[in-house]
Short mmCIF file of C-alpha atoms and ligand atoms in Angstrom, two decimals:
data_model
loop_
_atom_site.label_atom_id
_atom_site.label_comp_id
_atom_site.label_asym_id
_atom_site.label_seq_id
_atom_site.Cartn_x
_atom_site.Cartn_y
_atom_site.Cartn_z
CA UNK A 1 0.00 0.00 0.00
CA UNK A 2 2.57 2.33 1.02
CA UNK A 3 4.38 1.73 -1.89
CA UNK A 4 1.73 2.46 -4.47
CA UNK A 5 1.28 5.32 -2.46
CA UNK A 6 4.76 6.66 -3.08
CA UNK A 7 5.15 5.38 -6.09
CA UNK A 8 1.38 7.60 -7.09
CA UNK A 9 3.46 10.88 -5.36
CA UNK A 10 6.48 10.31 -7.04
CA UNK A 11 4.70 9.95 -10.31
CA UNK A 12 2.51 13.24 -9.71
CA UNK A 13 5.85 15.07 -9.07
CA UNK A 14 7.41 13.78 -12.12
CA UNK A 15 4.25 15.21 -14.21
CA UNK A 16 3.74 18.40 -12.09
CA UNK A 17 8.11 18.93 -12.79
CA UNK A 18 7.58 18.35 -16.42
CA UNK A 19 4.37 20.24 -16.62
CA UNK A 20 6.95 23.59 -15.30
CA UNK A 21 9.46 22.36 -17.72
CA UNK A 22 6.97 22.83 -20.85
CA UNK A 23 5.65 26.22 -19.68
CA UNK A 24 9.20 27.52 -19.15
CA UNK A 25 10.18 25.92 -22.88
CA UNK A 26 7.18 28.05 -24.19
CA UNK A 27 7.92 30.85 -22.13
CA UNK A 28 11.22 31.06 -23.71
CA UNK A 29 10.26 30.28 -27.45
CA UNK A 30 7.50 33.33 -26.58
CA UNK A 31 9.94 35.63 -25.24
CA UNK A 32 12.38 35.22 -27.99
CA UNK A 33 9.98 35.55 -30.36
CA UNK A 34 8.67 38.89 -29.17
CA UNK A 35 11.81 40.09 -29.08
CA UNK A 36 12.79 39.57 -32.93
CA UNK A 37 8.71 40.30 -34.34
CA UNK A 38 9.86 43.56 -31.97
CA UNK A 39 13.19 44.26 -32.90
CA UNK A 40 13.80 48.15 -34.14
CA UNK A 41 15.52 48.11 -37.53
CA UNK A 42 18.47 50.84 -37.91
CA UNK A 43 17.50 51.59 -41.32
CA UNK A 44 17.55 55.54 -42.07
CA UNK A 45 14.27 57.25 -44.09
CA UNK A 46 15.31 58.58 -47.26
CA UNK A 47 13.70 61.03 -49.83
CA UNK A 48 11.78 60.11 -52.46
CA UNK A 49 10.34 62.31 -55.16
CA UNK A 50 6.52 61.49 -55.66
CA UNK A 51 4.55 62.46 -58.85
CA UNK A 52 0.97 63.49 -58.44
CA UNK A 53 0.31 63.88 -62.59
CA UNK A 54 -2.75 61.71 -63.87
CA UNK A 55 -0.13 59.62 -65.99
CA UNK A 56 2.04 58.68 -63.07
CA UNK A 57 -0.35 57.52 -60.77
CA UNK A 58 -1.99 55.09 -63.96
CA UNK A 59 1.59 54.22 -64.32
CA UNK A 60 1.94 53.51 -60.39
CA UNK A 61 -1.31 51.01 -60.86
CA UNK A 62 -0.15 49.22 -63.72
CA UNK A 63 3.60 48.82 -62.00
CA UNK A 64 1.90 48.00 -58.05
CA UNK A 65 -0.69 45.46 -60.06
CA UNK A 66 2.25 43.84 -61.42
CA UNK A 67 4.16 43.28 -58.34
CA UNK A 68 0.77 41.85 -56.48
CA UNK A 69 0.38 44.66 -54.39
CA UNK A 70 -2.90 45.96 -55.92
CA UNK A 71 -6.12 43.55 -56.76
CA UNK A 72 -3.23 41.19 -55.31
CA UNK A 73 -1.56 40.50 -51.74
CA UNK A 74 -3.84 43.70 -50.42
CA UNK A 75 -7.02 43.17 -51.25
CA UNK A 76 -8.86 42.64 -54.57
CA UNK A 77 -10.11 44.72 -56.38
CA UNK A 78 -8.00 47.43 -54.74
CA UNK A 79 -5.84 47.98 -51.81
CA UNK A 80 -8.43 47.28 -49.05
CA UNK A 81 -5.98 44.93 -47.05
CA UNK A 82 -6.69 41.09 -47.15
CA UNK A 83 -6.53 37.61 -44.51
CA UNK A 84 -2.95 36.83 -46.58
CA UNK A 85 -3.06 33.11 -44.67
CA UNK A 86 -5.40 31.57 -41.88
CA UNK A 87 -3.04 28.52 -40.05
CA UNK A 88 -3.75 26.88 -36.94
CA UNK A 89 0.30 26.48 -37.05
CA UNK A 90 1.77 29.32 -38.30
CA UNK A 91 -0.90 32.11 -37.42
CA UNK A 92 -3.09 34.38 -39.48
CA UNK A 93 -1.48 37.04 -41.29
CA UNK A 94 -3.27 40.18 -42.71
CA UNK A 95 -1.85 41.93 -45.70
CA UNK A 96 -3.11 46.02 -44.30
CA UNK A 97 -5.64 48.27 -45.70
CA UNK A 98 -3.42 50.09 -48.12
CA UNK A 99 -5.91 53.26 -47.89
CA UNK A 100 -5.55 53.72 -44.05
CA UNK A 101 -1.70 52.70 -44.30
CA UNK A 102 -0.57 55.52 -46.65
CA UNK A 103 -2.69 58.26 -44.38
CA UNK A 104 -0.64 57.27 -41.53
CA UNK A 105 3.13 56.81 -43.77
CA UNK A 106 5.01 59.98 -44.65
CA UNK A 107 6.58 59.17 -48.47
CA UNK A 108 9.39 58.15 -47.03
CA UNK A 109 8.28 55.88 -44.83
CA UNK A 110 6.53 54.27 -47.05
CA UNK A 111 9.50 54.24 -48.90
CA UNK A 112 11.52 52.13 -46.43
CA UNK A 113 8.76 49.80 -45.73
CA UNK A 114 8.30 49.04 -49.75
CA UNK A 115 11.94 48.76 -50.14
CA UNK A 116 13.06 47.56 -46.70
CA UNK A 117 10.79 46.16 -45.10
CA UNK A 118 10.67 48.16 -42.25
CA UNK A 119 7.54 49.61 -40.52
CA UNK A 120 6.70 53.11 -39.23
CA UNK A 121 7.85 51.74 -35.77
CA UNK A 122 11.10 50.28 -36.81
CA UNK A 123 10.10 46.70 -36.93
CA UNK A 124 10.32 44.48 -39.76
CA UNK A 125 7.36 42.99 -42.24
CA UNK A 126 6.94 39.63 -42.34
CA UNK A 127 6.32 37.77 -45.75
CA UNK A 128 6.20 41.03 -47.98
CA UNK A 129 8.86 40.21 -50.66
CA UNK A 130 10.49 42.99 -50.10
CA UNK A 131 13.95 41.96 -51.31
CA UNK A 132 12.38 41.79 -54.80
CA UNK A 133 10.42 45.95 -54.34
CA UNK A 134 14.01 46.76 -53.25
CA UNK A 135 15.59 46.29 -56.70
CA UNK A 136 12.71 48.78 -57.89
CA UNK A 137 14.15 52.14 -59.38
CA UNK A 138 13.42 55.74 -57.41
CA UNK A 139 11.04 56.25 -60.37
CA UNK A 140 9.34 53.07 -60.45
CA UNK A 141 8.96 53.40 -56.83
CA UNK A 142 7.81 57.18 -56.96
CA UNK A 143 4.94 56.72 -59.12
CA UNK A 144 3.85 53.40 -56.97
CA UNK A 145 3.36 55.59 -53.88
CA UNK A 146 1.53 58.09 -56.37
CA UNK A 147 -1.31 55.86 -57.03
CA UNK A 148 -1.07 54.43 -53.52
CA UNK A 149 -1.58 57.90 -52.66
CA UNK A 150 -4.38 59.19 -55.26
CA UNK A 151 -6.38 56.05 -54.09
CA UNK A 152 -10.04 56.46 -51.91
CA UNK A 153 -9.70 55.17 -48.71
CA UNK A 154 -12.16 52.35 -48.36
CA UNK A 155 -13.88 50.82 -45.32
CA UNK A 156 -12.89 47.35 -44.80
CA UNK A 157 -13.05 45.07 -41.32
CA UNK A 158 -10.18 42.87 -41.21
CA UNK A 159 -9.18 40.15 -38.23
CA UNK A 160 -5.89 41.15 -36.13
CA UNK A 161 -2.83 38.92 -37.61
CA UNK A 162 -1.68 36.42 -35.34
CA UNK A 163 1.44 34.64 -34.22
CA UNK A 164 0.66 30.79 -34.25
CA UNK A 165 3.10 28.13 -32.27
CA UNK A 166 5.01 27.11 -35.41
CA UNK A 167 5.65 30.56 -36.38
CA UNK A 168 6.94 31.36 -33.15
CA UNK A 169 9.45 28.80 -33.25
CA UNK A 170 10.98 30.04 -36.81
CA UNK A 171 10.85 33.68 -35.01
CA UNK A 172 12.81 32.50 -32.41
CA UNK A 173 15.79 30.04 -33.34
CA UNK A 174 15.11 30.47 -37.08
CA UNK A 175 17.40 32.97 -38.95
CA UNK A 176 15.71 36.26 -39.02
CA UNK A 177 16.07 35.88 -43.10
CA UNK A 178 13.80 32.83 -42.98
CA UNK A 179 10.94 35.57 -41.50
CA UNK A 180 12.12 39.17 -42.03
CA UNK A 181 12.78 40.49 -46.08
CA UNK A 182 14.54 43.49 -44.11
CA UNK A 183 16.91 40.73 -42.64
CA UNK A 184 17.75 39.73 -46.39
CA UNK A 185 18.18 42.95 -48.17
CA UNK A 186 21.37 45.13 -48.21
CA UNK A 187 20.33 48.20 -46.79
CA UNK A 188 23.30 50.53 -48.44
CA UNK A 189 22.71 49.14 -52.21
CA UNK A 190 22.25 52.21 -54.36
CA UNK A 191 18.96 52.12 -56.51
CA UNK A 192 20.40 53.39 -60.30
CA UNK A 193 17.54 54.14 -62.85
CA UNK A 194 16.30 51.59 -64.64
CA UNK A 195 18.12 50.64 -67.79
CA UNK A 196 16.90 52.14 -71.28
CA UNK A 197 14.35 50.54 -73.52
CA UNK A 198 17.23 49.97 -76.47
CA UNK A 199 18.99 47.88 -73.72
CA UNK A 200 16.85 45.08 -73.84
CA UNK A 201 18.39 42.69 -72.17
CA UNK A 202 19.44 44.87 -69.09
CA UNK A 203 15.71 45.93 -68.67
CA UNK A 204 14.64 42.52 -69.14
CA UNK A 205 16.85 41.61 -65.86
CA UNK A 206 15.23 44.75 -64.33
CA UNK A 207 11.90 43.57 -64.90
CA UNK A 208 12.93 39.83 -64.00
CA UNK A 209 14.28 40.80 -60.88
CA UNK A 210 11.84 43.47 -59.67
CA UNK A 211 8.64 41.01 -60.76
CA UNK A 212 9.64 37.24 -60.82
CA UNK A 213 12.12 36.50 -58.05
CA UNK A 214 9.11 36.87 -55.29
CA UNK A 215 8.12 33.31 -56.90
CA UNK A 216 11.05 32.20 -58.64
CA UNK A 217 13.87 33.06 -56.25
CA UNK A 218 16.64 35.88 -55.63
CA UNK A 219 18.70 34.16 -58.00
CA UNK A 220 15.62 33.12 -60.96
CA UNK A 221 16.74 30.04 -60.19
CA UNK A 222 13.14 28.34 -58.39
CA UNK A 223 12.24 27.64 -55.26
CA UNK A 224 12.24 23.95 -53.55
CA UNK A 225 10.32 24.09 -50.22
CA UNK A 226 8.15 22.74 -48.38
CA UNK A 227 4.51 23.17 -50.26
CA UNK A 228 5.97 25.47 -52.59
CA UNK A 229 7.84 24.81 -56.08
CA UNK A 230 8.23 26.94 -58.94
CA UNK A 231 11.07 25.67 -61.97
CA UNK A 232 13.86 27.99 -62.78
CA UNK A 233 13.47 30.89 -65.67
CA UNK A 234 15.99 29.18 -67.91
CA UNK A 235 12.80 27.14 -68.77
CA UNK A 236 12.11 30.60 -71.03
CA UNK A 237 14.79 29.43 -73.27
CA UNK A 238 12.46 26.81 -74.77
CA UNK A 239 9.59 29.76 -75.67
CA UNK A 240 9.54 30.97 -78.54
CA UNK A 241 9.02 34.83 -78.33
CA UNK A 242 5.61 34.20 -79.53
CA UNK A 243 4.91 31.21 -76.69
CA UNK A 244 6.37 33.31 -74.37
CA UNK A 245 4.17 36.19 -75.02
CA UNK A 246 1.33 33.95 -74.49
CA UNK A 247 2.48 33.10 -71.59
CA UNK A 248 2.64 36.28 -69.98
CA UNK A 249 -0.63 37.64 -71.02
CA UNK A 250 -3.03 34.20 -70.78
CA UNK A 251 -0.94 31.92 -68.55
CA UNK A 252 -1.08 28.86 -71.22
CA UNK A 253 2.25 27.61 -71.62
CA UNK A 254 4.85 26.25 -73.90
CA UNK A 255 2.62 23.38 -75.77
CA UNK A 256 -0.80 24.66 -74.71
CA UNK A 257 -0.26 23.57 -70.89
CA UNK A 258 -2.18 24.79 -68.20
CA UNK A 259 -0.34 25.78 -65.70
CA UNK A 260 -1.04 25.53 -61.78
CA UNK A 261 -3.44 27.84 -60.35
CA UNK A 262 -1.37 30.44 -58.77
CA UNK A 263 0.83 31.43 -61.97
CA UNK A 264 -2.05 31.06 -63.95
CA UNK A 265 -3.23 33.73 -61.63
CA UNK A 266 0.46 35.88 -61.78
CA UNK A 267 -0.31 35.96 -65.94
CA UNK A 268 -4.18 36.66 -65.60
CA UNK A 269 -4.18 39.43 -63.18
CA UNK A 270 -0.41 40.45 -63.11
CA UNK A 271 1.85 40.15 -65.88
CA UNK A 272 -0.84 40.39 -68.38
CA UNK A 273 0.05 43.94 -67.73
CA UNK A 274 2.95 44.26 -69.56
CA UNK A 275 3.88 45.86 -72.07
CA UNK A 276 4.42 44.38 -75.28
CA UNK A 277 8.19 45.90 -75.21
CA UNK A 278 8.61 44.84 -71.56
CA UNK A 279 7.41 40.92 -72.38
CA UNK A 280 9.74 41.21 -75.15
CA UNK A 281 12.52 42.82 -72.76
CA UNK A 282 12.13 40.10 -70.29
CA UNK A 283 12.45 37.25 -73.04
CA UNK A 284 15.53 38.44 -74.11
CA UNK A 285 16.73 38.71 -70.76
CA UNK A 286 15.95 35.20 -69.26
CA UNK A 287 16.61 33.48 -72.36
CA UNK A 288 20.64 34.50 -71.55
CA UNK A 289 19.79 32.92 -68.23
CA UNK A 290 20.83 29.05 -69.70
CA UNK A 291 24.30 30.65 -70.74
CA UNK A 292 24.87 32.29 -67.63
CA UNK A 293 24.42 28.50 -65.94
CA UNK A 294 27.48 26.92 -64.51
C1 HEC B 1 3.29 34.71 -57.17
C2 HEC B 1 4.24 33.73 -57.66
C3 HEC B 1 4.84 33.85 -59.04
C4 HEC B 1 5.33 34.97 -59.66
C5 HEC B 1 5.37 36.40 -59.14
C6 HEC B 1 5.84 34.53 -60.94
N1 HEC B 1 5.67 33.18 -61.07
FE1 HEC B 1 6.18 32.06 -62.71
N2 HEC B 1 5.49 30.39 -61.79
C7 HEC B 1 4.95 30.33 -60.54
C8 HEC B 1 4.59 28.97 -60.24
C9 HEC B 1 3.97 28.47 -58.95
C10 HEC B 1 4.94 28.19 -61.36
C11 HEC B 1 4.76 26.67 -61.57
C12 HEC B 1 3.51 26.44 -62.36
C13 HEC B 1 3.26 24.98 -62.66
O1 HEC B 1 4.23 24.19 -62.67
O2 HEC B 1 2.11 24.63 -62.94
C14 HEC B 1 5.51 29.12 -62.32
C15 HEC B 1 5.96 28.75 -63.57
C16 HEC B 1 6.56 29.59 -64.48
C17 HEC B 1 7.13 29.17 -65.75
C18 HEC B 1 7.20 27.73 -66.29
C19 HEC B 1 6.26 27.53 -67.41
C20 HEC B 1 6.39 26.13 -68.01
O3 HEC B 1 6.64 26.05 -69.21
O4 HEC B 1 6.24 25.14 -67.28
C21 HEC B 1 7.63 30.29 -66.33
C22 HEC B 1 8.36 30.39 -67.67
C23 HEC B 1 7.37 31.41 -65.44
N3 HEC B 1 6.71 30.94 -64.33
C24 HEC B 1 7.73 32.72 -65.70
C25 HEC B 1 7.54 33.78 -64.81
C26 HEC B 1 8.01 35.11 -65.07
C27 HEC B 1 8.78 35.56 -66.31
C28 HEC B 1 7.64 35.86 -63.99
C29 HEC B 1 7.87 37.33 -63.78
C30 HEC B 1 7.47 38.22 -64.84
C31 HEC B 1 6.95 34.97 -63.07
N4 HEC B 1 6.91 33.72 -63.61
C32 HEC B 1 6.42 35.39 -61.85
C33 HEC B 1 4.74 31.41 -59.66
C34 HEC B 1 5.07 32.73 -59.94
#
């Protein structure tokens, strides 16, 4: 009897001991997770010349509807802000009314948070690619906060994001450039116009890498993750111009293929956007990609 008795205490001790040792573990992953979704970014505010013509701010739409940032990642149609993902794991994350954003950002700010990734409050963004708006041009960039600016600012009720367990982990032993664009991007680059039109090829790569690598990787090279798989852009050097431009504007690719449904999407509602001297800009530029392979 006595025993079972001690053997019942000692057993009740052993659960109440690891019961401490599990808060304290999520205490910790908690803590340091606060700490890095809080951390203040020293990135400095810069300048940036904004347009307020009719023409720029139509140019700002087309260029922020090709990125995904309008009737995209913030809300379609429009800017209104969006539930970006819903996971019991990883959290919900809101992409922000765009209308109430820009009546709170100077230029400038919004500025650094396009191109850096950093928030009014110094903190960092999570998910916005903004390693690929950073490569954007002070003109291209300009006229984007133009038509962010010359846009109505619509009601619309959104949920508060949320940090879910998984996510917390990542924020806390993960590197910060698994979670944080501003933790990826060098801060110092200089931004030099965008190349000419009669420079094909060099705009192409400016177009490639201020529009494709969000999908398609820093490098064009395709991503391999978990859940997530896109092939790398020297598939372009098997399109035809033609195919290509098909491509680009419809989403039906090399051989009539259907593609999956998100870059189906990218060509509907994005790319479709382009330019007939832009698609053919970016062809010529990605088709050099299969020569520039080791
Ligand atoms: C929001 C994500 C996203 C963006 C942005 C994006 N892509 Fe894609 N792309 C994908 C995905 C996903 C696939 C894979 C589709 C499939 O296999 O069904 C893909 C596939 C492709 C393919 C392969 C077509 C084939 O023949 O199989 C090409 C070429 C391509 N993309 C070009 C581009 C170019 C050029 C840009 C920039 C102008 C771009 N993509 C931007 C997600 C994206």
């Amino acid at each position: 009897m006595t025993t079972v008795r001690a053997y019942r205490r000692l057993l009740g001790r052993a659960g109440l001991m690891l019961a401490a040792l599990a808060l304290l573990a999520a205490a910790i992953v908690y803590g340091l997770s606060e700490r890095a979704l809080r951390r203040a970014w020293d990135v400095p505010l810069a300048t940036v010349s904004v347009p307020t013509d009719a023409a720029a701010i139509a140019e700002g739409r087309r260029l922020a509807t090709i990125r995904g940032c309008a009737n995209g990642c913030h809300g379609k149609p429009g800017i209104g802000g969006a539930v970006f993902d819903d996971d019991r794991w990883y959290g919900r994350l809101v992409a922000p009314n765009l209308g109430d954003a820009v009546r709170r950002y100077s230029d400038a700010e919004l500025a650094r948070v396009i191109r850096h990734g950093i928030k009014r409050d110094g903190s960092a963004v999570q998910v916005m690619p903004s390693d690929m708006f950073a490569q954007l041009d002070d003109a291209d960039l300009g006229a984007i906060i133009a038509f962010l600016r010359a846009e109505p600012a619509v009601e619309h009720a959104l949920p508060a994001s949320t940090t879910g367990p998984l996510l917390r982990w990542q924020l806390a032993f993960g590197a910060p450039g698994a979670s944080f664009a501003a933790a990826r991007i060098d801060h110092a680059a200089p931004h030099p116009p965008k190349p000419r039109a009669d420079d094909a090829r060099a705009w192409g790569r400016y177009l490639a890498h201020s529009t494709c690598t969000e999908c398609h990787g820093a490098d064009l090279r395709g991503i391999h993750e978990a859940g997530f798989h896109t092939p790398p852009l020297v598939a372009v050097a098997a399109y035809p111009l033609e195919d290509f431009r098909q491509l680009m504007r419809t989403g039906v690719a090399l051989g009539g293929r259907t593609l999956n449904d998100l870059m189906t999407r990218v060509a509907r509602e994005r790319t479709s956007r382009f330019t007939d001297a832009e698609i053919d800009a970016l062809h010529a530029y990605l088709v050099t990609l299969a020569s520039a392979e080791p």
